[in-house]
XYZ file of C-alpha atoms in Angstrom:
92
model
C 212.515 30.868 60.785
C 213.143 29.515 64.260
C 211.738 29.245 66.903
C 213.451 30.359 71.168
C 213.071 26.190 71.979
C 215.209 25.120 69.133
C 218.268 27.850 69.673
C 221.140 27.045 71.524
C 222.815 30.421 73.588
C 225.459 31.238 73.627
C 226.736 33.764 76.433
C 229.742 36.218 75.252
C 232.545 34.367 77.128
C 231.018 31.625 74.846
C 235.315 31.237 72.566
C 232.687 30.762 69.253
C 231.761 34.581 70.375
C 235.026 35.524 71.309
C 236.741 34.451 68.303
C 233.450 35.779 65.894
C 234.306 39.443 67.231
C 238.336 38.681 66.691
C 237.188 38.295 63.323
C 234.579 41.281 62.652
C 236.442 43.414 65.356
C 238.159 46.320 62.775
C 235.309 45.207 60.159
C 231.844 47.530 62.175
C 229.428 44.258 61.715
C 228.043 43.461 64.681
C 226.014 40.430 65.241
C 225.076 37.258 67.582
C 225.600 34.065 65.844
C 223.935 30.404 67.534
C 223.483 26.565 67.249
C 220.365 25.190 65.913
C 219.311 21.780 66.430
C 221.168 19.671 63.185
C 223.566 20.912 63.321
C 222.703 25.457 61.640
C 223.664 28.524 62.861
C 222.061 31.268 63.359
C 223.059 34.229 63.607
C 221.342 37.834 63.571
C 222.668 41.113 62.105
C 222.234 43.939 64.374
C 224.911 46.282 61.689
C 226.806 45.599 58.868
C 227.094 47.026 55.873
C 225.985 44.800 52.946
C 230.000 44.021 51.545
C 230.543 42.464 54.870
C 228.344 40.651 55.523
C 229.424 38.278 52.852
C 232.583 38.511 55.095
C 230.674 37.597 58.005
C 229.567 34.246 56.017
C 232.363 33.811 54.405
C 234.057 33.323 58.058
C 231.444 31.680 59.738
C 232.059 29.047 57.407
C 235.648 28.428 57.962
C 235.847 29.063 61.728
C 233.537 26.127 62.312
C 233.676 23.535 59.265
C 229.989 24.996 58.402
C 229.101 24.511 54.670
C 226.887 27.111 53.842
C 224.144 26.709 50.651
C 222.678 29.108 50.994
C 221.464 31.753 53.713
C 218.745 32.987 53.536
C 217.199 37.150 55.174
C 214.555 37.731 56.962
C 213.243 41.007 57.749
C 215.272 42.631 55.101
C 215.039 46.212 55.512
C 218.009 48.755 53.671
C 219.112 51.676 54.930
C 220.463 55.160 53.094
C 222.806 55.359 53.536
C 224.029 51.799 53.527
C 223.344 48.980 56.114
C 221.725 46.544 56.968
C 220.324 46.892 60.579
C 218.199 45.255 62.672
C 218.574 41.556 60.619
C 217.757 38.064 60.900
C 220.152 35.570 59.429
C 219.177 31.961 58.541
C 221.993 29.630 57.525
C 221.413 26.153 55.983
């Protein structure tokens, strides 16, 4: 997993967060996006239904011209209501 010192954090006012928030305003996806060294994208999922998580991956890939060849999921935990909460996704 990436060390925090390698993460280029984006404040909520930055364009990448504004666009993501617009895209998922009505999809109940709460997450933070940061860019890593080497053109990688770091996404921390705070709350999302699993079906909407795939939409998030596709949208991030399309908006920022990121070729997602894999998505590693760390700290995976399914809640009884079908939500994935507090997960870390690492796009390669």
